[in-house]
CSV table of C-alpha atoms in Angstrom, one decimal:
chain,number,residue,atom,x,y,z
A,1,UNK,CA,166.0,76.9,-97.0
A,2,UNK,CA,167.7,73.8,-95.8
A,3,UNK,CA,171.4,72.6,-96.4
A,4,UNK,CA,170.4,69.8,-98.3
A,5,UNK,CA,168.5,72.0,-100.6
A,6,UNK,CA,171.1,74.3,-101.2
A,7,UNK,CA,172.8,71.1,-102.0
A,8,UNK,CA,170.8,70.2,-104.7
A,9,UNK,CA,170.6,73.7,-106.5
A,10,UNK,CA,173.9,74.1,-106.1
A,11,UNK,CA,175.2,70.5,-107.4
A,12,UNK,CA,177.2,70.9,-104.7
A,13,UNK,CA,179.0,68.3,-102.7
A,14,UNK,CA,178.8,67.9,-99.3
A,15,UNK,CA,182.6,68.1,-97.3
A,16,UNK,CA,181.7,68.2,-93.9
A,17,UNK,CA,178.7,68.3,-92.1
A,18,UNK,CA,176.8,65.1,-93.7
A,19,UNK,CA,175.0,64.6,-90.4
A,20,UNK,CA,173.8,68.5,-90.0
A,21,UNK,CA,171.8,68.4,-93.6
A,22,UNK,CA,168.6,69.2,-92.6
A,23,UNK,CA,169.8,72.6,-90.5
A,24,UNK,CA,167.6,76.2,-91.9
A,25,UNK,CA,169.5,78.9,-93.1
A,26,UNK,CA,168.1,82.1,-93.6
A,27,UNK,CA,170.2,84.4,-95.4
A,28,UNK,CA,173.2,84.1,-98.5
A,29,UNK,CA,175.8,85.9,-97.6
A,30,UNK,CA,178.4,85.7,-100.6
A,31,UNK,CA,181.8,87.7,-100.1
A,32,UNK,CA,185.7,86.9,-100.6
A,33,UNK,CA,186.7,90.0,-98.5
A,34,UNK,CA,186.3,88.4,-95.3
A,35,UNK,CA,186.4,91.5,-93.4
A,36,UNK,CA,183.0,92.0,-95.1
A,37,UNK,CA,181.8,89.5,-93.5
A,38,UNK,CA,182.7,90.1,-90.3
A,39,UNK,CA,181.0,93.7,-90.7
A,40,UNK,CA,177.5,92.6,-92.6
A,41,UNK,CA,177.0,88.7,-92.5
A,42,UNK,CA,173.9,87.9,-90.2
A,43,UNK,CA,173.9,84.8,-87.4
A,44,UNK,CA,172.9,81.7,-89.3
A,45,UNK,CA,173.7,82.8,-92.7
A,46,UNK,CA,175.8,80.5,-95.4
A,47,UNK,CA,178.6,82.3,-96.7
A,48,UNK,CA,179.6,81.9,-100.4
A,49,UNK,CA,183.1,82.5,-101.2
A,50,UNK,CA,186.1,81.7,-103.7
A,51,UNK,CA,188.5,81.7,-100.6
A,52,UNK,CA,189.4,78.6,-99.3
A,53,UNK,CA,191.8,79.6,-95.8
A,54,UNK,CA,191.8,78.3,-92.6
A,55,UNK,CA,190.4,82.1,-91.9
A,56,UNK,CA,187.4,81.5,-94.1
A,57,UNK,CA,185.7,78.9,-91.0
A,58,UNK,CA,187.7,81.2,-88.4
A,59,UNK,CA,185.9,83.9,-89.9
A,60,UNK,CA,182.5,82.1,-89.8
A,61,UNK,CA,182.9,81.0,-86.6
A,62,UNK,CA,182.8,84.6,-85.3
A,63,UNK,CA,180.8,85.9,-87.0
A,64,UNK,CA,178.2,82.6,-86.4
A,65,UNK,CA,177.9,81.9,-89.8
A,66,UNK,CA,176.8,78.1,-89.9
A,67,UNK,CA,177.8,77.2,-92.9
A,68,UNK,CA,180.2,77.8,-95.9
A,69,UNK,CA,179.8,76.8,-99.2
A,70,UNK,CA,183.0,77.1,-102.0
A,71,UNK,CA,182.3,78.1,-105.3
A,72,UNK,CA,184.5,77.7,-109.0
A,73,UNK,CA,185.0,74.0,-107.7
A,74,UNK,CA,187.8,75.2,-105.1
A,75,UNK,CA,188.8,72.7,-102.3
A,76,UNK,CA,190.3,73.4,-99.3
A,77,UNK,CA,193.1,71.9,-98.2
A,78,UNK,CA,192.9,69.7,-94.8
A,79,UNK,CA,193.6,72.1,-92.1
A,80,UNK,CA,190.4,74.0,-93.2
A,81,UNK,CA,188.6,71.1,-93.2
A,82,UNK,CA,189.2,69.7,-89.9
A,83,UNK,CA,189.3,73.3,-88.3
A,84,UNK,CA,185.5,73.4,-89.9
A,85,UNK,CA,184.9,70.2,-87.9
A,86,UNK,CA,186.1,71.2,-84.5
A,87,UNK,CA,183.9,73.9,-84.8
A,88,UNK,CA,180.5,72.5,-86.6
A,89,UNK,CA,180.6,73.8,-89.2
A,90,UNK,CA,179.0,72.4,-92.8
A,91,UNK,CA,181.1,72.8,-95.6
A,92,UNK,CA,180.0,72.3,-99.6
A,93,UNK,CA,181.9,72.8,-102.9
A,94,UNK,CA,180.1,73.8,-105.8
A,95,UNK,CA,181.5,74.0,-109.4
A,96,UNK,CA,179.6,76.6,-110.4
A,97,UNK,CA,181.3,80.1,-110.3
A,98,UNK,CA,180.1,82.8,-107.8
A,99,UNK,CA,177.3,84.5,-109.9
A,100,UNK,CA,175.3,81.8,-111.0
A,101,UNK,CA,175.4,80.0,-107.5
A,102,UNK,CA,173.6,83.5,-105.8
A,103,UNK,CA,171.2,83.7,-108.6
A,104,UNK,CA,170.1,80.2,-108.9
A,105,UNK,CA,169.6,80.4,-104.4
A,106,UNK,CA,167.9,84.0,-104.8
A,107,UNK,CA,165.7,82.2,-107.8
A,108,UNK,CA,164.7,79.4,-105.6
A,109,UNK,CA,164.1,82.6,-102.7
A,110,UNK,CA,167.0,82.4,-100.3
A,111,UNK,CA,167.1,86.2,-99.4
A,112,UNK,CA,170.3,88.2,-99.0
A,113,UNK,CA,170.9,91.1,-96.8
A,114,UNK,CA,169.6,93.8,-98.3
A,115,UNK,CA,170.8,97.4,-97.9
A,116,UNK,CA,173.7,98.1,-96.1
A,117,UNK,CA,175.2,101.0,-94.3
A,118,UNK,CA,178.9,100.6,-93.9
A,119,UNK,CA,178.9,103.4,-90.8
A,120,UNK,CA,176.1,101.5,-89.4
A,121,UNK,CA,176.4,99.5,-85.9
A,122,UNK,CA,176.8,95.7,-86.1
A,123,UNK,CA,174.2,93.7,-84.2
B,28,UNK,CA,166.4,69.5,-65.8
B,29,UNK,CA,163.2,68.5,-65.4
B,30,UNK,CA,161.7,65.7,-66.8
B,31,UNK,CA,159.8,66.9,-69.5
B,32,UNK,CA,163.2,68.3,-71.1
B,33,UNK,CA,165.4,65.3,-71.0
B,34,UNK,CA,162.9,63.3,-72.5
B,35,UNK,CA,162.5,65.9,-75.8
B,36,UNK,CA,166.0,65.9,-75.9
B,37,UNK,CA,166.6,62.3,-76.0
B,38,UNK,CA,164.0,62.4,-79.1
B,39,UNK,CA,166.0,65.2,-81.0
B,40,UNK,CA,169.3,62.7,-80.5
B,41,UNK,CA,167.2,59.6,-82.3
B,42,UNK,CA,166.6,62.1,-85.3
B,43,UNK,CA,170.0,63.0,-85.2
B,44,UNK,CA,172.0,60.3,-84.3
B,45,UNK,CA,172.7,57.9,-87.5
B,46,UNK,CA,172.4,54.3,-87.1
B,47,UNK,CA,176.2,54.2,-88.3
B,48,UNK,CA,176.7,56.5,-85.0
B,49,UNK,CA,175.3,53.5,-82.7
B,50,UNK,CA,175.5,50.3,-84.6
B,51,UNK,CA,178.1,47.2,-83.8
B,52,UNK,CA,180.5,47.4,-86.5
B,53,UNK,CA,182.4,43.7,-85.9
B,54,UNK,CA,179.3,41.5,-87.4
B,55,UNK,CA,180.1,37.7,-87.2
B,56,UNK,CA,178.8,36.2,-90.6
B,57,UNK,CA,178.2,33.4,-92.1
B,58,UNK,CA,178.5,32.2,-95.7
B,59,UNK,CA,175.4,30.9,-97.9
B,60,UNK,CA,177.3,27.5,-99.0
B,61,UNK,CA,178.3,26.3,-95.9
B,62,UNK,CA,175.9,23.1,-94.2
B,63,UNK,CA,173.6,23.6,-91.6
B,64,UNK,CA,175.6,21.7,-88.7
B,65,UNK,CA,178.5,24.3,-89.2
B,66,UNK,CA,176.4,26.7,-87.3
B,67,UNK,CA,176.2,25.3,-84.1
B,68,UNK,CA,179.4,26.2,-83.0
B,69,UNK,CA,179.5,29.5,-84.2
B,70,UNK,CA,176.2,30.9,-82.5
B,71,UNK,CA,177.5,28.4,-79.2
B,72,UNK,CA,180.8,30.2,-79.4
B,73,UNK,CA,179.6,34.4,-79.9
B,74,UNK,CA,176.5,33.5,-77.7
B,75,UNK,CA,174.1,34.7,-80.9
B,76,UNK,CA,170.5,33.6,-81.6
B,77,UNK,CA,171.2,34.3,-85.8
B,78,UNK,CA,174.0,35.8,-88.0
B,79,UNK,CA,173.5,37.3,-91.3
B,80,UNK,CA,174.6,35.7,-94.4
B,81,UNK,CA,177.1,37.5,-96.6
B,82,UNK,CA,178.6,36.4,-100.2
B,83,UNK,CA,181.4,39.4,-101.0
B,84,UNK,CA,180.5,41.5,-98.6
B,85,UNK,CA,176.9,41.7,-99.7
B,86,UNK,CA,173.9,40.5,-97.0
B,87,UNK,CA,172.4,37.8,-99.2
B,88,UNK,CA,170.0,36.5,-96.2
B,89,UNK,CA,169.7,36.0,-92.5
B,90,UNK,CA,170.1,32.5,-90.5
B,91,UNK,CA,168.0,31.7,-86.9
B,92,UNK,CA,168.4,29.4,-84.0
B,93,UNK,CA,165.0,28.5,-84.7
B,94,UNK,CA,166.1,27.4,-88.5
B,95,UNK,CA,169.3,25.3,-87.2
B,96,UNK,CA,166.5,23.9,-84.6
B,97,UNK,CA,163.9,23.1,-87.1
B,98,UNK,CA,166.8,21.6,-89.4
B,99,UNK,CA,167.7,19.1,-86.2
B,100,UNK,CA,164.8,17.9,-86.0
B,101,UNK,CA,164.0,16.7,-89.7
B,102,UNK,CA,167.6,15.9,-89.9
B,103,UNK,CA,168.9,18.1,-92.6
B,104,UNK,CA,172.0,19.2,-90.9
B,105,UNK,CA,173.9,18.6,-94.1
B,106,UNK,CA,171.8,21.1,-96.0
B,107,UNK,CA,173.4,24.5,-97.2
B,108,UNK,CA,172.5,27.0,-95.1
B,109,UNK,CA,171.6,29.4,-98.4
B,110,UNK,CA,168.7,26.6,-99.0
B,111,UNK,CA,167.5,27.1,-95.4
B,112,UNK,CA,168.0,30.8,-94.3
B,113,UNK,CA,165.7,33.8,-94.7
B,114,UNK,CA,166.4,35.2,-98.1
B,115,UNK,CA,163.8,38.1,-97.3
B,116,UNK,CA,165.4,40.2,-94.8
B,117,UNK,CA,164.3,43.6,-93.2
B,118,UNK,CA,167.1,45.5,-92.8
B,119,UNK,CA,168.5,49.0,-92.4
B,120,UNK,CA,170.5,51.5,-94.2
B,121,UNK,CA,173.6,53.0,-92.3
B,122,UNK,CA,172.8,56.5,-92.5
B,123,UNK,CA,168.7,55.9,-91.4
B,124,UNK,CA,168.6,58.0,-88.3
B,125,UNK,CA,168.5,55.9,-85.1
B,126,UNK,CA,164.5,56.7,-85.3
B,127,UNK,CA,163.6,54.4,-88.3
B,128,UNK,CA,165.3,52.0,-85.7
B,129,UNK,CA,163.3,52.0,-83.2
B,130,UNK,CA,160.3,52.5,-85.3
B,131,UNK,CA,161.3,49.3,-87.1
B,132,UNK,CA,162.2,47.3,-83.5
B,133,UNK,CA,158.2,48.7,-82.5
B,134,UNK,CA,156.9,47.4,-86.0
B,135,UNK,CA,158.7,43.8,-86.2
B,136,UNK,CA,159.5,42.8,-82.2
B,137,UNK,CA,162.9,41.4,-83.7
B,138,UNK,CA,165.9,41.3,-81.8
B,139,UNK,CA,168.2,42.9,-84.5
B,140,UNK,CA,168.6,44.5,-87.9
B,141,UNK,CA,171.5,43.8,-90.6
B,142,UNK,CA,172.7,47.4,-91.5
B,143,UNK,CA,173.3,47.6,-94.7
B,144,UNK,CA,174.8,50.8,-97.0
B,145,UNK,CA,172.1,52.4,-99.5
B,146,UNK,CA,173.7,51.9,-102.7
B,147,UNK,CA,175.5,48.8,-103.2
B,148,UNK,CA,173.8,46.2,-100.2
B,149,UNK,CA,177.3,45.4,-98.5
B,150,UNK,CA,176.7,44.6,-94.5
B,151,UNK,CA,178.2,47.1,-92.4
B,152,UNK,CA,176.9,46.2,-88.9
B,153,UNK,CA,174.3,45.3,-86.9
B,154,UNK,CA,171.9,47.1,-84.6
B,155,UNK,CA,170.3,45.8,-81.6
B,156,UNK,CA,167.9,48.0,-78.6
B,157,UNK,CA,170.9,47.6,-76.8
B,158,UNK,CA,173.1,49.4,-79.1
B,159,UNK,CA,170.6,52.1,-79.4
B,160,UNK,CA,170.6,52.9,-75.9
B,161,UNK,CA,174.2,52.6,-75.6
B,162,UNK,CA,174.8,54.8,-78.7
B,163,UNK,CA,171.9,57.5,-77.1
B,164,UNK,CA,173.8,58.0,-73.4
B,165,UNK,CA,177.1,58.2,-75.1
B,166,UNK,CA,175.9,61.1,-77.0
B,167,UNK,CA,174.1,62.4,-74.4
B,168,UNK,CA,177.0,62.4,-71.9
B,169,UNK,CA,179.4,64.0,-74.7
B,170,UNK,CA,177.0,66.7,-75.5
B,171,UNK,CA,175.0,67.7,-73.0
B,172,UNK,CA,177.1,67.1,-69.5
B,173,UNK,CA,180.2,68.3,-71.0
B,174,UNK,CA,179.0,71.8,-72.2
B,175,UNK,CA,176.3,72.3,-69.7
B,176,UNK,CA,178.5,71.7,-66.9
B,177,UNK,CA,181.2,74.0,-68.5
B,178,UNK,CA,178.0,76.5,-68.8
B,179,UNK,CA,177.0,76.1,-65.2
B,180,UNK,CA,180.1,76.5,-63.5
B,181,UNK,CA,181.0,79.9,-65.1
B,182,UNK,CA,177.6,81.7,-65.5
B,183,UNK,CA,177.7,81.4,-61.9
B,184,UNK,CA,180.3,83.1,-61.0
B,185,UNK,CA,179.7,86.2,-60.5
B,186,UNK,CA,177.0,84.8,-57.6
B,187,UNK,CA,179.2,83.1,-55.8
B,188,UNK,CA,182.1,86.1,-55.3
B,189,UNK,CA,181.9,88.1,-52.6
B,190,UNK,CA,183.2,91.3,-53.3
B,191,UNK,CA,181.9,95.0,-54.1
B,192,UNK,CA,184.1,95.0,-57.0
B,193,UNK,CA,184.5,91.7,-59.6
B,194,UNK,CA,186.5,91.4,-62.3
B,195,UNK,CA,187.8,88.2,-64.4
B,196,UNK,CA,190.4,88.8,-66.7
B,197,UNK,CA,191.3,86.4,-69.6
B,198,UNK,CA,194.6,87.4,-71.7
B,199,UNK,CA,195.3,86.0,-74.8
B,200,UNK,CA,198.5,86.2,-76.3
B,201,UNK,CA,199.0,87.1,-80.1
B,202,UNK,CA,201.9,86.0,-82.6
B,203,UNK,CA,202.4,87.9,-85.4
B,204,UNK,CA,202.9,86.9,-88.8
B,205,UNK,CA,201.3,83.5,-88.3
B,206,UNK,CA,198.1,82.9,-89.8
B,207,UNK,CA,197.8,79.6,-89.0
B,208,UNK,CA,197.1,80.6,-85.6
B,209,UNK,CA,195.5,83.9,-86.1
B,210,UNK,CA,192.1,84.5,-85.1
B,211,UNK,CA,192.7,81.6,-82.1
B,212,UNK,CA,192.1,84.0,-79.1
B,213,UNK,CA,189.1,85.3,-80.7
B,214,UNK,CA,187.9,82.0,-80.9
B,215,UNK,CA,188.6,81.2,-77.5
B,216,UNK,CA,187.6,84.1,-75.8
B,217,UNK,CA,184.0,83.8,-77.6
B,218,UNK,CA,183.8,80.2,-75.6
B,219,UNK,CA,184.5,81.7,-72.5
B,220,UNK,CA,182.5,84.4,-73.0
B,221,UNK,CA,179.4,82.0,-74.3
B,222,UNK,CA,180.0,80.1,-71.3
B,223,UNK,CA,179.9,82.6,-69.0
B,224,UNK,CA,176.1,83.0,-70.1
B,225,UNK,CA,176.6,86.2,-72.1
B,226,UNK,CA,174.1,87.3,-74.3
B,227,UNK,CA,174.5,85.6,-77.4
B,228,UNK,CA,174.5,88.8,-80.1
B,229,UNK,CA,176.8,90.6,-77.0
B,230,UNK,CA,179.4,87.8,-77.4
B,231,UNK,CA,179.1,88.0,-81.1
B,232,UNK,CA,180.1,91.4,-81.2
B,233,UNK,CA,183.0,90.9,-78.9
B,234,UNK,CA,184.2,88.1,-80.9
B,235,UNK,CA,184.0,90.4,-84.0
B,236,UNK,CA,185.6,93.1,-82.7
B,237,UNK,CA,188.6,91.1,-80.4
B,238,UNK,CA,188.8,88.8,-84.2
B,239,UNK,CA,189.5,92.4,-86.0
B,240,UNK,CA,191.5,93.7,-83.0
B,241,UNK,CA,193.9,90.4,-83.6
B,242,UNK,CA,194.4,90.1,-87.0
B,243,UNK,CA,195.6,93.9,-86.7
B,244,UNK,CA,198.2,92.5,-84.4
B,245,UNK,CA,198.8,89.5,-86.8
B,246,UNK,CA,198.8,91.6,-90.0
B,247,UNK,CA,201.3,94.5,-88.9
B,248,UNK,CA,203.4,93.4,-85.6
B,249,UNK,CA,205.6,91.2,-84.5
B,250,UNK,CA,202.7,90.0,-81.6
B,251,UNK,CA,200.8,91.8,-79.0
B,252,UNK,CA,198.3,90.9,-75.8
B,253,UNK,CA,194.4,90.8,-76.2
B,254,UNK,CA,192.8,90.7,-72.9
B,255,UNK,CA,189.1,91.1,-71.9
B,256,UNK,CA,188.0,92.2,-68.2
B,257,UNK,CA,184.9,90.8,-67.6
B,258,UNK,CA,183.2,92.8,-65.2
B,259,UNK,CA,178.9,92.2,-64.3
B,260,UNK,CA,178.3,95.4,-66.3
B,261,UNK,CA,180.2,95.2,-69.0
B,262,UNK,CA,183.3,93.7,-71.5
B,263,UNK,CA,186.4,95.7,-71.6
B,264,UNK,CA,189.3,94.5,-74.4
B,265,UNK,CA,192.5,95.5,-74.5
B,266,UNK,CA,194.5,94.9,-77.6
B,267,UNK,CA,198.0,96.3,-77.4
B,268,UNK,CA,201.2,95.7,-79.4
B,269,UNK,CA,204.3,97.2,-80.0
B,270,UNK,CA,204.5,97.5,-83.7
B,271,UNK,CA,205.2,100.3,-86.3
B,272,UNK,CA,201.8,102.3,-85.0
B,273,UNK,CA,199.7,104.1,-87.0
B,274,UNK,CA,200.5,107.8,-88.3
B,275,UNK,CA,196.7,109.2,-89.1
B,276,UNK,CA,194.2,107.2,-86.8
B,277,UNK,CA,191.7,109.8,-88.5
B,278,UNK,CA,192.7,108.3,-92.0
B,279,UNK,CA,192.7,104.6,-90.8
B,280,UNK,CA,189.6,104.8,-89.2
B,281,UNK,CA,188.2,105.5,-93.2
B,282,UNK,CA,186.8,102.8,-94.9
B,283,UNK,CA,188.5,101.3,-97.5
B,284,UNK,CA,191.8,102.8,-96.4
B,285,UNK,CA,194.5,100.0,-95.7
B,286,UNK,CA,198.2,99.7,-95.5
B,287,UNK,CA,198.2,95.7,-95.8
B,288,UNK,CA,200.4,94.2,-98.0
B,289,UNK,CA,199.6,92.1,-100.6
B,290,UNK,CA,199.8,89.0,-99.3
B,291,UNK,CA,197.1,89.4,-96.7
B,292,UNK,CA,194.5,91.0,-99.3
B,293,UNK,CA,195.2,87.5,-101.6
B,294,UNK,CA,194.0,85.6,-97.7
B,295,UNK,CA,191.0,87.9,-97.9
B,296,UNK,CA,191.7,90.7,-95.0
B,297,UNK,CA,193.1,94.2,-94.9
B,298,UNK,CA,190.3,95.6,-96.9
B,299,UNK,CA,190.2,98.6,-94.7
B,300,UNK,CA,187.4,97.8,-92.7
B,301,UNK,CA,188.9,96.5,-89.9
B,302,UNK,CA,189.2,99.4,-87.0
B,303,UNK,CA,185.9,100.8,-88.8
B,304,UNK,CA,184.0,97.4,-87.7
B,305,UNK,CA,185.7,97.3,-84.5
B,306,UNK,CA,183.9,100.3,-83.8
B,307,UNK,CA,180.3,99.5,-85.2
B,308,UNK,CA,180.6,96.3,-82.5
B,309,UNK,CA,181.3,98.2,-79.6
B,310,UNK,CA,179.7,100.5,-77.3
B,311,UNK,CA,182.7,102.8,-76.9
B,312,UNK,CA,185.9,102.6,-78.5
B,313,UNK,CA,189.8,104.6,-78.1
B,314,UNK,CA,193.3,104.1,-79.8
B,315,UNK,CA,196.3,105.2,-79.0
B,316,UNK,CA,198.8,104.9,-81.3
B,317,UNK,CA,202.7,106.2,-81.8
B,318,UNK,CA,204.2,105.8,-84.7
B,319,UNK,CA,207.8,103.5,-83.7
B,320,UNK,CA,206.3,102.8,-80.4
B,321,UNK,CA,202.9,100.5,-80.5
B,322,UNK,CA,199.1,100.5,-80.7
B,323,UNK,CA,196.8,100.4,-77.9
B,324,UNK,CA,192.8,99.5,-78.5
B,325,UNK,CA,190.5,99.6,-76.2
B,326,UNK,CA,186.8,98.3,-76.4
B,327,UNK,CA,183.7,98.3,-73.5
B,328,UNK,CA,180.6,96.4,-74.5
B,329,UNK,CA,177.9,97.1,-72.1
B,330,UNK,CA,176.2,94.1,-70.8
B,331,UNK,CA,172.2,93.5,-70.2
């Protein structure tokens, strides 16, 4: 599913990363424990969150999450935002709250990660 | 770099690159109710062959040499130049990639394109081959030489040093308390790392693990050292500090267990999964911890 797709099913506006619309993702990740993420997001995922941090897109970053997409309408404030475009990342704001934003993607058949073993060994 | 390369990667950049990327911006203009005669000196004076014509901002038509020429000769130099100019213009939007460009240089054999912004028709620039070109080796130079050189440089390393033994240390120093800064090594070191023509899913894992191994320090200390020994074999990292400690590594290592104060659950860490992950990253993994005295981490990733 492309960026510009999630986009659209999202209603979600685009905050950085207008350029880099057409990029695939493969997986929804959607978490605000960020250490979560860090343990069971896959490379080239978009991560869902309410958290809104500079540690959000250092988090991503890490963890080579390519883009981030905030839900319940949150904005970040500027540092985020430029930190996200040093590093390349897309970032989108959606009004919609967490829950219906995964199950309108899942509808439309952006897959999530599927079981996970919390003792198991990352990558 | 052969040939063959280069030339697929110069086509990516025209899909990519937006014609707002490339364009002139500074657009000499010309309005609708001025006479004909007017424009001699402005296309003698910027050395143009034609100038767009703009009423508030908004490309209303396009004005030759030809027409001023063809205006001389029946001597209508008194005419408005909105009875004489092209009112049918081919022109492109802003945020086209630089593909529909050339495409549209290829289909026309024009010199130039007004660029115009989708939904209201105000001129924002102008494109010409030249601009293209000049907007493709910009890009090209920023993206590819700076990072491929970077890339070059280190992967080689290990090559060119003579030694039976090699290792390259990077240390990283760790404030604590600051979030604004935290995670900043880990960031760094996954560069280097990169760079140094790791495996991408071995770098990965030592950015997750040094990432974790910092925001302990961050969280809990007053600071602490992260340093990774890069040996050809394998990644060592070192995170030490000389915070409270931890009582019951057994207990910490659980997950879910977590001593973080409130304030760093509300930025979305100290869930208790930090040392846990650490561990599912690495290849081998020991602490060392006394309680009033400091916490020492150490990681090896096996490489290849």
């Amino acid at each position: 599913m492309t960026i510009e797709e999630i986009k659209e099913i999202l209603e979600a506006e685009v905050i950085t990363g207008s350029d880099n619309l057409k990029m695939e993702v493969k997986i929804g990740c959607a978490a605000d424990l960020m250490s979560d993420v860090l343990a069971f997001a896959k490379p080239g995922a978009i991560l869902l969150t309410g958290l809104t941090n500079p540690q959000v897109v250092r988090t991503v970053e890490i963890a080579d999450v390519k883009a981030i997409c905030f839900v319940r309408g949150k904005k970040p404030d500027e540092n985020t935002i430029k930190l996200a475009k040093d590093k390349n990342l897309i970032l989108l704001m959606t009004h919609l709250p967490m829950f219906e934003s995964c199950g309108r993607l899942y509808k439309k058949g952006l897959v999530g990660l599927g079981y996970l073993d919390i003792n198991k060994r990352n990558g | 770099m052969d040939k063959k390369k280069k030339f697929t990667k110069i086509q990516e950049l025209t899909y990519e690159l937006k014609i707002k990327d490339v364009m002139t911006k500074k657009v000499v203009i010309v309005s609708p109710r001025k006479p004909i005669y007017e424009l001699r000196k402005i296309l003698y004076k910027k050395g143009i062959s034609g100038t767009p014509v703009v009423t508030k901002g908004e490309l209303v038509g396009l004005i030759s040499i030809e027409d001023f020429i063809k205006c001389l000769a029946q001597g209508e130099m008194n005419a408005l130049i909105e009875e004489k100019m092209a009112k049918k213009v081919e022109t492109l939007y802003a945020d086209e990639p630089v593909v529909h460009a050339v495409r549209k240089f290829d289909q026309y054999g024009f010199g130039r394109f007004p660029v115009i912004k989708r939904n209201n028709k105000k001129l924002v620039g102008i494109i010409t081959k030249g601009d293209i070109i000049k907007g493709l080796l910009k890009k090209l130079e920023i993206d590819y030489h700076e990072e491929e050189i970077h890339r070059y440089r280190a992967s080689h390393i290990f090559e060119d040093i003579i030694a039976d033994n090699t290792t390259l240390t990077f240390q990283y120093n760790v404030v604590g308390k600051d979030f604004n800064k935290a995670g900043e090594s880990a960031s760094g070191l996954k560069r280097t790392l990169y760079r140094l023509g790791i495996q991408p899913n071995i770098v990965r894992r030592a950015s997750i693990a040094t990432y974790e191994a910092e925001m302990n320090i961050v969280v809990f200390t007053n600071g602490g050292k992260l340093t990774a020994s890069v040996q050809p074999h394998q990644i060592k990292i070192d995170a030490s500090d000389s915070g409270p400690g931890i009582p019951d590594i057994e207990q910490a290592m659980q997950p879910g267990f977590s001593t973080a104060p409130k304030w760093v659950r509300e930025l979305g860490f100290g869930a208790g999964m930090g040392l846990l992950n650490i561990k599912n990253c690495v290849d081998k993994m020991t602490l060392d911890s006394k309680v009033g005295k400091g916490t020492h981490l150490e990681a090896v990733l096996y490489l290849n």
